[in-house]
Amino acid sequence: MSSSAPPGDDRMFEFQPEMTAADAGVAAPFTVLSVDDDPAFQHSLRLALSDFRFDDSPLQLLTASSAAEAEELLARTPDVSAILLDVVMETDDAGLRLVRSVREQLGNAEVRIVLVTGQPGMAPMRQTLQQLDISDYWLKTDLYRERLQGIVTGTLRTWREIRALGRTKRGLQQIVHAGRQLAGVHDLGEFSGHMLHELAQLLQVPADGMVCVRAEHRDAPLSSARVVSAAGRFTALCMQPLEAIGDPAIRQALLDALQRQTSLEGADGQVLFFDGGELAPQAAVYLATDRVLDDEERELLRVFALHANAGLINVDLAARLDHVAYCDPLLDIPNGNALERELERVLAAPSARGCSLLAVDLGQYTHGSLALGAEQGDLLLQRMAGRLRQLYPPPCMVARLHEGTFAVLGPSAQLAADPVAALEQGEDDHALPFLGVDAARVDLDRYSGQARGVVAVALLLLRRARNRGELAEYVTEGEAENRARFLESRALYRAVREHRIHIALQAQVSLEDGRIVGAEVLARWTEDGQPVPPARFIPIAEASGLIVPLGRLVTEQACQALQALAQAGFADIPVSVNVSPLQLRRREFVEELVQLLAQYGIEPRRLELEITEGVVMSDYQAGRNVLRRLRALGFPLAVDDFGMGYSSLRYVHSLPVTRLKLDRHFIASIDQGAVDGTVSEMIIALGRCLGLDVVAEGVETTAQATWLRQQGCPCAQGFLYARPEPLEDFLQRLRAQAGAA
Ligand code: C2E
Ligand code: CA
Ligand code: CA
C-alpha cells in the first residue's frame, strides 16, 4: 500500500474480513540444515528430499560441512526448523558441541535436532539426548528415502507445535503487559498511542499506524471520525479528520471497518475494530504489518482487542466523568469541584502564591430566581458568567459554585479592584444592570488551610457582605469564631477522655429486595443535653487531632456492635466506620486496628473502612500503600462521598477499594432530572465495569430508589429506609425483618 497510489486503483490491496492464511496463497518454505563433512551423504540427502513437501510447502535445504560453518550459518538464519547433524566431524564430539552452542549460546530452544552417524557405537548417552533436547538419533545406513522423509515430517510437525506454543506464550505475556500499561492511562490520545505501540510489539512490527475514533457518540456521522493518535510514517496525521489520510486504501479500510463494525485484514496491514460497548465511542486501529498474519497471531489479536476495548471504555468513562464532574452544565464553565481542584494546586505551593479567591454572589438571581422564571434566570447567569470572564481574563479561572454564586481564582493583582461597582454598572447601556451583587475576597497568602476551607470562608464572608454593598475582605479568622472553636474543642476533648462519644447505626439495604445488608456507624456527641451535629464536631476533632482517639472509640464500639450482632444471630451483617485522613496517616493505624479486632474476635471482612475521596488523592502514594495493606488484611474499603471532586475518578480503577459510596448530593438531584443523574448513572456503570459494589447515600424518596434500581445500583442508604439509630433499635429492625421472612 503506497500513499502515492491513485484513488480507485484496482491494484491496491483489498482489505477483507476474516481472511485465512491459505487465501494468501504463499506458504512459507521450511528450512532444514544438514551438517555433515561427507559430501556423498549430503548429495544423497538432497536427492532423497528433492520432491519432499510438508503441508504443501517445499523444503529449503541448507548444508554445512563443519560445525564451525554451521554455527555461523545458524546465527545468520534464525528460522531453521530442523538440523540433521553428523556427530563426528572435525573432532569426535564436534556435533555435540554444536548442539550445545545452539541451545546455550544462540539460545535457540525451538530448532529440532536429529543426530546421524556413520559409525555404530558413537551414540551419545540417553541423558545427553534429553538434556540437549535432541529429537532423534539415526545410523546413516538406516536412512533410506521413505524413512528419511518420515523423520523429517515428524520433526517439522513437532517444530511447528513448539514454535506456536512459544509464540502464544510470548504473545499472552505481551498482552498481560500491555493491559498493565494501558490501565495506567486515562487520556484518549495517550491511551491510543500506547495501544498502537503495544499492538506493534505484539506482532513484532514497527509501530506504523493510527487510531481513529468516531466522534463523541455512537451515532455520530462517519465524517466526524478523526485520527486521535498516529505513529511511524503516519505521525503527521494525528488529530486530523479521517479524510486527511492520503493513502486511499487505508482510508477506505478504516471507513469500512467503522461502517461495517468489523475488523479487516490485508496482506500488509490490519484494521482492528473496537465496538466501545454502550458507553464509549467506536474506534478503529490501522497497523501496517507488511505481511499476512497467521492463525495464532489472529487469535492473539482477538484477545488483545478484548483487553483494549475494556481499556477504551474506561478511558472514555473517566473523561466523561471528568467533564460532568468538573463542568457546570448550564454555563459550560468550571464548577465548584474544578475550583477546589485548582485551589488544592495553588495551596500546595509553599508561600508567596500571589493568588486570591474572589467570591461573587448575584443576589438578584439567588433571591429572586422564582420571580425571574427559569429562562430569564438562565440568561442572567449566562450574562454574569460572560461579564466575569471579561473582567477576569485568563489566567484567572471563573467558576460557578451554585445558584447565583461564582468564584474567581487568579493572581491577586488582577483581582485587586472592588468588582461590585464594575458589575453593577453593566457591560453596556442597553443591558439590564446586575442587582444586589455581593463580593468577598480571600488573599491566599494569608490563608493556611485546605481548599474546601477557603471556599467555606469565602462563602461565610459573602454572607456577611450581604447588602452592605462593599467587598468583604478576609483578614484572619474572626476572633469570636476562634474563641467558640477553642471552647468547643475543650469540651470535645473532655467528652473523648470520658468516653462520652457514642455511635448510631444506619441500615444499608439491598435495592433488589429491600433487605438489610449492613450498616454505617456514625459518631454521636451530646453536650449539656444537646446533640452536637457531626458536621460541627468532626471538623473540630480533625483540626485538633482529637479525631484519633475519637475514631478509636467509635471503632471499638463498632466491634462491640459486631459482637452483639453475631450473638443475636446476625453474624453476616457487616458494619462500616468512617476513617479520617489523619487516622490513616498515622504509622500505628493498621497495627492498632488489627489488635482491636483481635481483642474482640472480629474478622476484618466484617468491618468496612470508609475513606473519603480526598485521602486517596492528597497523599497519593503513601495513602495507597496503607490501603493496599488494609485490603491484604481483608478489610473491605469504601470510597465515601464518591463523585464529589478531585480527580480520583481517574484513579479509582487502580485503587484497592471494594465499594463506591455515591454522594448524596447526586441522589438529591435525581428527582429534578438534573444532569447529576448522569453522574450517578456513570458511577453505577463505572462500578459495574470495575467490579466494585456501589451504595447510594441519602436516599429519601421512593422515586430515587426506583431510579437507582433501574440503573442497576445494588445498594442504598438513607432516611427512606432508616435513620441512624442506637444499636438496640437496629437489632430490633433486624429481628423484625427476620420475623417477617
Ligand atoms: P457521611 O459519612 O457521609 O455519613 C452520612 C451522613 O448522612 C450522616 O450524617 C447521616 O445521618 C446522613 N444521612 C443518612 N441518610 C440521609 C438521608 O436520607 N438524607 C440526608 N439529608 N442525610 C442522610 P451525620 O451523622 O450528621 O454525619 C455527618 C458526617 O460526619 C459523616 O458523613 C462523616 O463524614 C462524619 N462522621 C460521622 N461519624 C464519624 C466518625 O465516627 N468518624 C469520622 N471520621 N467521621 C464521622
Ligand atoms: Ca461515611
Ligand atoms: Ca458519605
PDB file of N, CA and C in Angstrom, residues 112-192:
ATOM      1  N   ARG A 112      14.647 -28.201  15.944  1.00  0.00           N
ATOM      2  CA  ARG A 112      14.710 -29.658  16.236  1.00  0.00           C
ATOM      3  C   ARG A 112      16.042 -30.202  15.726  1.00  0.00           C
ATOM      4  N   ILE A 113      16.600 -31.148  16.442  1.00  0.00           N
ATOM      5  CA  ILE A 113      17.906 -31.674  16.044  1.00  0.00           C
ATOM      6  C   ILE A 113      17.846 -33.198  15.927  1.00  0.00           C
ATOM      7  N   VAL A 114      18.260 -33.693  14.763  1.00  0.00           N
ATOM      8  CA  VAL A 114      18.325 -35.139  14.557  1.00  0.00           C
ATOM      9  C   VAL A 114      19.795 -35.501  14.342  1.00  0.00           C
ATOM     10  N   LEU A 115      20.301 -36.385  15.181  1.00  0.00           N
ATOM     11  CA  LEU A 115      21.696 -36.794  15.035  1.00  0.00           C
ATOM     12  C   LEU A 115      21.797 -37.956  14.069  1.00  0.00           C
ATOM     13  N   VAL A 116      22.832 -37.899  13.223  1.00  0.00           N
ATOM     14  CA  VAL A 116      23.079 -39.056  12.342  1.00  0.00           C
ATOM     15  C   VAL A 116      24.564 -39.412  12.468  1.00  0.00           C
ATOM     16  N   THR A 117      24.845 -40.674  12.329  1.00  0.00           N
ATOM     17  CA  THR A 117      26.259 -41.063  12.377  1.00  0.00           C
ATOM     18  C   THR A 117      26.509 -42.255  11.480  1.00  0.00           C
ATOM     19  N   GLY A 118      27.705 -42.294  10.961  1.00  0.00           N
ATOM     20  CA  GLY A 118      28.064 -43.410  10.077  1.00  0.00           C
ATOM     21  C   GLY A 118      28.594 -44.587  10.870  1.00  0.00           C
ATOM     22  N   GLN A 119      29.030 -44.324  12.121  1.00  0.00           N
ATOM     23  CA  GLN A 119      29.669 -45.397  12.877  1.00  0.00           C
ATOM     24  C   GLN A 119      28.801 -45.865  14.029  1.00  0.00           C
ATOM     25  N   PRO A 120      28.407 -47.148  14.006  1.00  0.00           N
ATOM     26  CA  PRO A 120      27.663 -47.662  15.154  1.00  0.00           C
ATOM     27  C   PRO A 120      28.552 -47.528  16.394  1.00  0.00           C
ATOM     28  N   GLY A 121      27.966 -47.321  17.535  1.00  0.00           N
ATOM     29  CA  GLY A 121      28.746 -47.229  18.758  1.00  0.00           C
ATOM     30  C   GLY A 121      29.111 -45.805  19.116  1.00  0.00           C
ATOM     31  N   MET A 122      28.809 -44.856  18.197  1.00  0.00           N
ATOM     32  CA  MET A 122      29.114 -43.464  18.525  1.00  0.00           C
ATOM     33  C   MET A 122      27.893 -42.764  19.140  1.00  0.00           C
ATOM     34  N   ALA A 123      26.892 -43.540  19.551  1.00  0.00           N
ATOM     35  CA  ALA A 123      25.668 -42.941  20.084  1.00  0.00           C
ATOM     36  C   ALA A 123      25.922 -42.248  21.419  1.00  0.00           C
ATOM     37  N   PRO A 124      25.469 -41.028  21.559  1.00  0.00           N
ATOM     38  CA  PRO A 124      25.616 -40.369  22.853  1.00  0.00           C
ATOM     39  C   PRO A 124      24.675 -40.978  23.900  1.00  0.00           C
ATOM     40  N   MET A 125      24.936 -40.684  25.148  1.00  0.00           N
ATOM     41  CA  MET A 125      24.118 -41.209  26.240  1.00  0.00           C
ATOM     42  C   MET A 125      22.697 -40.629  26.152  1.00  0.00           C
ATOM     43  N   ARG A 126      21.760 -41.440  26.596  1.00  0.00           N
ATOM     44  CA  ARG A 126      20.364 -41.026  26.590  1.00  0.00           C
ATOM     45  C   ARG A 126      20.180 -39.684  27.329  1.00  0.00           C
ATOM     46  N   GLN A 127      20.925 -39.562  28.434  1.00  0.00           N
ATOM     47  CA  GLN A 127      20.794 -38.348  29.250  1.00  0.00           C
ATOM     48  C   GLN A 127      21.175 -37.096  28.446  1.00  0.00           C
ATOM     49  N   THR A 128      22.270 -37.259  27.673  1.00  0.00           N
ATOM     50  CA  THR A 128      22.702 -36.127  26.850  1.00  0.00           C
ATOM     51  C   THR A 128      21.631 -35.775  25.831  1.00  0.00           C
ATOM     52  N   LEU A 129      21.010 -36.791  25.251  1.00  0.00           N
ATOM     53  CA  LEU A 129      19.958 -36.550  24.260  1.00  0.00           C
ATOM     54  C   LEU A 129      18.840 -35.718  24.864  1.00  0.00           C
ATOM     55  N   GLN A 130      18.476 -36.104  26.102  1.00  0.00           N
ATOM     56  CA  GLN A 130      17.374 -35.394  26.746  1.00  0.00           C
ATOM     57  C   GLN A 130      17.763 -33.971  27.112  1.00  0.00           C
ATOM     58  N   GLN A 131      18.946 -33.880  27.692  1.00  0.00           N
ATOM     59  CA  GLN A 131      19.394 -32.580  28.154  1.00  0.00           C
ATOM     60  C   GLN A 131      19.453 -31.557  27.030  1.00  0.00           C
ATOM     61  N   LEU A 132      19.926 -32.008  25.893  1.00  0.00           N
ATOM     62  CA  LEU A 132      20.091 -31.079  24.778  1.00  0.00           C
ATOM     63  C   LEU A 132      18.877 -31.074  23.861  1.00  0.00           C
ATOM     64  N   ASP A 133      17.844 -31.751  24.311  1.00  0.00           N
ATOM     65  CA  ASP A 133      16.601 -31.788  23.557  1.00  0.00           C
ATOM     66  C   ASP A 133      16.869 -32.220  22.113  1.00  0.00           C
ATOM     67  N   ILE A 134      17.483 -33.370  21.973  1.00  0.00           N
ATOM     68  CA  ILE A 134      17.745 -33.936  20.644  1.00  0.00           C
ATOM     69  C   ILE A 134      16.606 -34.897  20.330  1.00  0.00           C
ATOM     70  N   SER A 135      15.994 -34.690  19.169  1.00  0.00           N
ATOM     71  CA  SER A 135      14.765 -35.416  18.870  1.00  0.00           C
ATOM     72  C   SER A 135      15.009 -36.885  18.538  1.00  0.00           C
ATOM     73  N   ASP A 136      16.064 -37.131  17.813  1.00  0.00           N
ATOM     74  CA  ASP A 136      16.196 -38.456  17.239  1.00  0.00           C
ATOM     75  C   ASP A 136      17.657 -38.793  17.038  1.00  0.00           C
ATOM     76  N   TYR A 137      17.929 -40.072  16.877  1.00  0.00           N
ATOM     77  CA  TYR A 137      19.296 -40.494  16.632  1.00  0.00           C
ATOM     78  C   TYR A 137      19.272 -41.633  15.629  1.00  0.00           C
ATOM     79  N   TRP A 138      19.980 -41.487  14.512  1.00  0.00           N
ATOM     80  CA  TRP A 138      19.910 -42.485  13.439  1.00  0.00           C
ATOM     81  C   TRP A 138      21.289 -42.851  12.893  1.00  0.00           C
ATOM     82  N   LEU A 139      21.341 -44.134  12.440  1.00  0.00           N
ATOM     83  CA  LEU A 139      22.519 -44.565  11.685  1.00  0.00           C
ATOM     84  C   LEU A 139      22.269 -44.233  10.220  1.00  0.00           C
ATOM     85  N   LYS A 140      23.331 -43.703   9.563  1.00  0.00           N
ATOM     86  CA  LYS A 140      23.152 -43.305   8.164  1.00  0.00           C
ATOM     87  C   LYS A 140      22.650 -44.455   7.302  1.00  0.00           C
ATOM     88  N   THR A 141      23.130 -45.644   7.612  1.00  0.00           N
ATOM     89  CA  THR A 141      22.746 -46.793   6.798  1.00  0.00           C
ATOM     90  C   THR A 141      21.257 -47.103   6.912  1.00  0.00           C
ATOM     91  N   ASP A 142      20.612 -46.640   7.970  1.00  0.00           N
ATOM     92  CA  ASP A 142      19.168 -46.914   8.137  1.00  0.00           C
ATOM     93  C   ASP A 142      18.303 -45.873   7.448  1.00  0.00           C
ATOM     94  N   LEU A 143      18.967 -44.818   6.924  1.00  0.00           N
ATOM     95  CA  LEU A 143      18.174 -43.704   6.402  1.00  0.00           C
ATOM     96  C   LEU A 143      17.857 -43.865   4.932  1.00  0.00           C
ATOM     97  N   TYR A 144      17.010 -44.828   4.576  1.00  0.00           N
ATOM     98  CA  TYR A 144      16.584 -44.893   3.189  1.00  0.00           C
ATOM     99  C   TYR A 144      15.496 -43.845   3.007  1.00  0.00           C
ATOM    100  N   ARG A 145      15.218 -43.576   1.740  1.00  0.00           N
ATOM    101  CA  ARG A 145      14.390 -42.427   1.358  1.00  0.00           C
ATOM    102  C   ARG A 145      13.099 -42.255   2.170  1.00  0.00           C
ATOM    103  N   GLU A 146      12.249 -43.324   2.220  1.00  0.00           N
ATOM    104  CA  GLU A 146      10.948 -43.171   2.897  1.00  0.00           C
ATOM    105  C   GLU A 146      11.129 -42.853   4.377  1.00  0.00           C
ATOM    106  N   ARG A 147      12.090 -43.548   4.974  1.00  0.00           N
ATOM    107  CA  ARG A 147      12.273 -43.323   6.402  1.00  0.00           C
ATOM    108  C   ARG A 147      12.731 -41.879   6.671  1.00  0.00           C
ATOM    109  N   LEU A 148      13.665 -41.444   5.824  1.00  0.00           N
ATOM    110  CA  LEU A 148      14.178 -40.084   5.981  1.00  0.00           C
ATOM    111  C   LEU A 148      13.037 -39.070   5.881  1.00  0.00           C
ATOM    112  N   GLN A 149      12.183 -39.278   4.860  1.00  0.00           N
ATOM    113  CA  GLN A 149      11.070 -38.345   4.695  1.00  0.00           C
ATOM    114  C   GLN A 149      10.139 -38.383   5.897  1.00  0.00           C
ATOM    115  N   GLY A 150       9.941 -39.599   6.421  1.00  0.00           N
ATOM    116  CA  GLY A 150       9.092 -39.748   7.616  1.00  0.00           C
ATOM    117  C   GLY A 150       9.684 -38.996   8.799  1.00  0.00           C
ATOM    118  N   ILE A 151      10.985 -39.138   8.967  1.00  0.00           N
ATOM    119  CA  ILE A 151      11.646 -38.474  10.099  1.00  0.00           C
ATOM    120  C   ILE A 151      11.522 -36.960   9.981  1.00  0.00           C
ATOM    121  N   VAL A 152      11.774 -36.463   8.748  1.00  0.00           N
ATOM    122  CA  VAL A 152      11.710 -35.011   8.553  1.00  0.00           C
ATOM    123  C   VAL A 152      10.295 -34.500   8.787  1.00  0.00           C
ATOM    124  N   THR A 153       9.298 -35.255   8.314  1.00  0.00           N
ATOM    125  CA  THR A 153       7.906 -34.833   8.523  1.00  0.00           C
ATOM    126  C   THR A 153       7.601 -34.720  10.017  1.00  0.00           C
ATOM    127  N   GLY A 154       7.942 -35.785  10.760  1.00  0.00           N
ATOM    128  CA  GLY A 154       7.665 -35.785  12.205  1.00  0.00           C
ATOM    129  C   GLY A 154       8.382 -34.633  12.898  1.00  0.00           C
ATOM    130  N   THR A 155       9.613 -34.423  12.485  1.00  0.00           N
ATOM    131  CA  THR A 155      10.416 -33.373  13.129  1.00  0.00           C
ATOM    132  C   THR A 155       9.830 -31.990  12.868  1.00  0.00           C
ATOM    133  N   LEU A 156       9.423 -31.756  11.605  1.00  0.00           N
ATOM    134  CA  LEU A 156       8.852 -30.445  11.276  1.00  0.00           C
ATOM    135  C   LEU A 156       7.546 -30.211  12.019  1.00  0.00           C
ATOM    136  N   ARG A 157       6.751 -31.278  12.156  1.00  0.00           N
ATOM    137  CA  ARG A 157       5.480 -31.149  12.863  1.00  0.00           C
ATOM    138  C   ARG A 157       5.731 -30.714  14.314  1.00  0.00           C
ATOM    139  N   THR A 158       6.676 -31.386  14.947  1.00  0.00           N
ATOM    140  CA  THR A 158       6.990 -31.032  16.337  1.00  0.00           C
ATOM    141  C   THR A 158       7.473 -29.593  16.432  1.00  0.00           C
ATOM    142  N   TRP A 159       8.343 -29.242  15.464  1.00  0.00           N
ATOM    143  CA  TRP A 159       8.883 -27.885  15.486  1.00  0.00           C
ATOM    144  C   TRP A 159       7.764 -26.844  15.400  1.00  0.00           C
ATOM    145  N   ARG A 160       6.819 -27.134  14.501  1.00  0.00           N
ATOM    146  CA  ARG A 160       5.741 -26.173  14.315  1.00  0.00           C
ATOM    147  C   ARG A 160       4.941 -26.005  15.606  1.00  0.00           C
ATOM    148  N   GLU A 161       4.690 -27.121  16.289  1.00  0.00           N
ATOM    149  CA  GLU A 161       3.920 -27.032  17.533  1.00  0.00           C
ATOM    150  C   GLU A 161       4.680 -26.262  18.604  1.00  0.00           C
ATOM    151  N   ILE A 162       5.958 -26.610  18.724  1.00  0.00           N
ATOM    152  CA  ILE A 162       6.759 -25.939  19.745  1.00  0.00           C
ATOM    153  C   ILE A 162       6.816 -24.440  19.500  1.00  0.00           C
ATOM    154  N   ARG A 163       6.990 -24.102  18.225  1.00  0.00           N
ATOM    155  CA  ARG A 163       7.107 -22.681  17.921  1.00  0.00           C
ATOM    156  C   ARG A 163       5.791 -21.956  18.197  1.00  0.00           C
ATOM    157  N   ALA A 164       4.679 -22.612  17.849  1.00  0.00           N
ATOM    158  CA  ALA A 164       3.376 -21.989  18.073  1.00  0.00           C
ATOM    159  C   ALA A 164       3.162 -21.768  19.565  1.00  0.00           C
ATOM    160  N   LEU A 165       3.502 -22.769  20.355  1.00  0.00           N
ATOM    161  CA  LEU A 165       3.348 -22.639  21.806  1.00  0.00           C
ATOM    162  C   LEU A 165       4.163 -21.473  22.336  1.00  0.00           C
ATOM    163  N   GLY A 166       5.404 -21.424  21.888  1.00  0.00           N
ATOM    164  CA  GLY A 166       6.301 -20.363  22.335  1.00  0.00           C
ATOM    165  C   GLY A 166       5.749 -18.997  21.983  1.00  0.00           C
ATOM    166  N   ARG A 167       5.223 -18.895  20.765  1.00  0.00           N
ATOM    167  CA  ARG A 167       4.729 -17.596  20.335  1.00  0.00           C
ATOM    168  C   ARG A 167       3.483 -17.196  21.077  1.00  0.00           C
ATOM    169  N   THR A 168       2.581 -18.172  21.288  1.00  0.00           N
ATOM    170  CA  THR A 168       1.359 -17.857  22.011  1.00  0.00           C
ATOM    171  C   THR A 168       1.704 -17.404  23.417  1.00  0.00           C
ATOM    172  N   LYS A 169       2.660 -18.119  24.018  1.00  0.00           N
ATOM    173  CA  LYS A 169       3.030 -17.759  25.379  1.00  0.00           C
ATOM    174  C   LYS A 169       3.604 -16.347  25.427  1.00  0.00           C
ATOM    175  N   ARG A 170       4.529 -16.082  24.500  1.00  0.00           N
ATOM    176  CA  ARG A 170       5.100 -14.735  24.465  1.00  0.00           C
ATOM    177  C   ARG A 170       4.008 -13.706  24.200  1.00  0.00           C
ATOM    178  N   GLY A 171       3.104 -14.056  23.292  1.00  0.00           N
ATOM    179  CA  GLY A 171       2.026 -13.141  22.927  1.00  0.00           C
ATOM    180  C   GLY A 171       1.140 -12.837  24.120  1.00  0.00           C
ATOM    181  N   LEU A 172       0.806 -13.872  24.869  1.00  0.00           N
ATOM    182  CA  LEU A 172      -0.066 -13.665  26.021  1.00  0.00           C
ATOM    183  C   LEU A 172       0.635 -12.838  27.083  1.00  0.00           C
ATOM    184  N   GLN A 173       1.924 -13.111  27.258  1.00  0.00           N
ATOM    185  CA  GLN A 173       2.684 -12.287  28.208  1.00  0.00           C
ATOM    186  C   GLN A 173       2.635 -10.834  27.774  1.00  0.00           C
ATOM    187  N   GLN A 174       2.793 -10.660  26.475  1.00  0.00           N
ATOM    188  CA  GLN A 174       2.768  -9.317  25.913  1.00  0.00           C
ATOM    189  C   GLN A 174       1.426  -8.648  26.158  1.00  0.00           C
ATOM    190  N   ILE A 175       0.359  -9.434  26.037  1.00  0.00           N
ATOM    191  CA  ILE A 175      -0.976  -8.867  26.229  1.00  0.00           C
ATOM    192  C   ILE A 175      -1.178  -8.469  27.685  1.00  0.00           C
ATOM    193  N   VAL A 176      -0.724  -9.333  28.584  1.00  0.00           N
ATOM    194  CA  VAL A 176      -0.844  -9.009  30.000  1.00  0.00           C
ATOM    195  C   VAL A 176      -0.064  -7.728  30.289  1.00  0.00           C
ATOM    196  N   HIS A 177       1.134  -7.669  29.734  1.00  0.00           N
ATOM    197  CA  HIS A 177       1.966  -6.480  29.900  1.00  0.00           C
ATOM    198  C   HIS A 177       1.253  -5.248  29.341  1.00  0.00           C
ATOM    199  N   ALA A 178       0.700  -5.409  28.154  1.00  0.00           N
ATOM    200  CA  ALA A 178       0.012  -4.289  27.509  1.00  0.00           C
ATOM    201  C   ALA A 178      -1.160  -3.841  28.363  1.00  0.00           C
ATOM    202  N   GLY A 179      -1.891  -4.807  28.897  1.00  0.00           N
ATOM    203  CA  GLY A 179      -3.036  -4.486  29.748  1.00  0.00           C
ATOM    204  C   GLY A 179      -2.595  -3.605  30.898  1.00  0.00           C
ATOM    205  N   ARG A 180      -1.465  -3.966  31.490  1.00  0.00           N
ATOM    206  CA  ARG A 180      -0.968  -3.173  32.625  1.00  0.00           C
ATOM    207  C   ARG A 180      -0.581  -1.771  32.187  1.00  0.00           C
ATOM    208  N   GLN A 181       0.085  -1.688  31.049  1.00  0.00           N
ATOM    209  CA  GLN A 181       0.489  -0.375  30.541  1.00  0.00           C
ATOM    210  C   GLN A 181      -0.735   0.496  30.309  1.00  0.00           C
ATOM    211  N   LEU A 182      -1.731  -0.127  29.696  1.00  0.00           N
ATOM    212  CA  LEU A 182      -2.890   0.648  29.271  1.00  0.00           C
ATOM    213  C   LEU A 182      -3.748   1.070  30.449  1.00  0.00           C
ATOM    214  N   ALA A 183      -3.744   0.255  31.513  1.00  0.00           N
ATOM    215  CA  ALA A 183      -4.605   0.555  32.656  1.00  0.00           C
ATOM    216  C   ALA A 183      -4.205   1.862  33.319  1.00  0.00           C
ATOM    217  N   GLY A 184      -2.948   2.259  33.150  1.00  0.00           N
ATOM    218  CA  GLY A 184      -2.498   3.456  33.848  1.00  0.00           C
ATOM    219  C   GLY A 184      -2.801   4.758  33.111  1.00  0.00           C
ATOM    220  N   VAL A 185      -3.376   4.654  31.918  1.00  0.00           N
ATOM    221  CA  VAL A 185      -3.527   5.843  31.092  1.00  0.00           C
ATOM    222  C   VAL A 185      -4.986   6.264  30.989  1.00  0.00           C
ATOM    223  N   HIS A 186      -5.242   7.553  31.054  1.00  0.00           N
ATOM    224  CA  HIS A 186      -6.643   7.979  31.102  1.00  0.00           C
ATOM    225  C   HIS A 186      -7.004   9.041  30.104  1.00  0.00           C
ATOM    226  N   ASP A 187      -6.070   9.339  29.233  1.00  0.00           N
ATOM    227  CA  ASP A 187      -6.354  10.325  28.230  1.00  0.00           C
ATOM    228  C   ASP A 187      -6.453   9.570  26.907  1.00  0.00           C
ATOM    229  N   LEU A 188      -7.469   9.871  26.142  1.00  0.00           N
ATOM    230  CA  LEU A 188      -7.735   9.074  24.947  1.00  0.00           C
ATOM    231  C   LEU A 188      -6.539   9.061  23.994  1.00  0.00           C
ATOM    232  N   GLY A 189      -5.953  10.231  23.774  1.00  0.00           N
ATOM    233  CA  GLY A 189      -4.816  10.313  22.862  1.00  0.00           C
ATOM    234  C   GLY A 189      -3.663   9.456  23.343  1.00  0.00           C
ATOM    235  N   GLU A 190      -3.370   9.592  24.636  1.00  0.00           N
ATOM    236  CA  GLU A 190      -2.253   8.855  25.214  1.00  0.00           C
ATOM    237  C   GLU A 190      -2.546   7.355  25.175  1.00  0.00           C
ATOM    238  N   PHE A 191      -3.783   7.027  25.523  1.00  0.00           N
ATOM    239  CA  PHE A 191      -4.183   5.622  25.540  1.00  0.00           C
ATOM    240  C   PHE A 191      -4.002   5.005  24.155  1.00  0.00           C
ATOM    241  N   SER A 192      -4.474   5.713  23.122  1.00  0.00           N
ATOM    242  CA  SER A 192      -4.397   5.098  21.804  1.00  0.00           C
ATOM    243  C   SER A 192      -2.955   5.012  21.332  1.00  0.00           C
TER     244      SER A 192
END
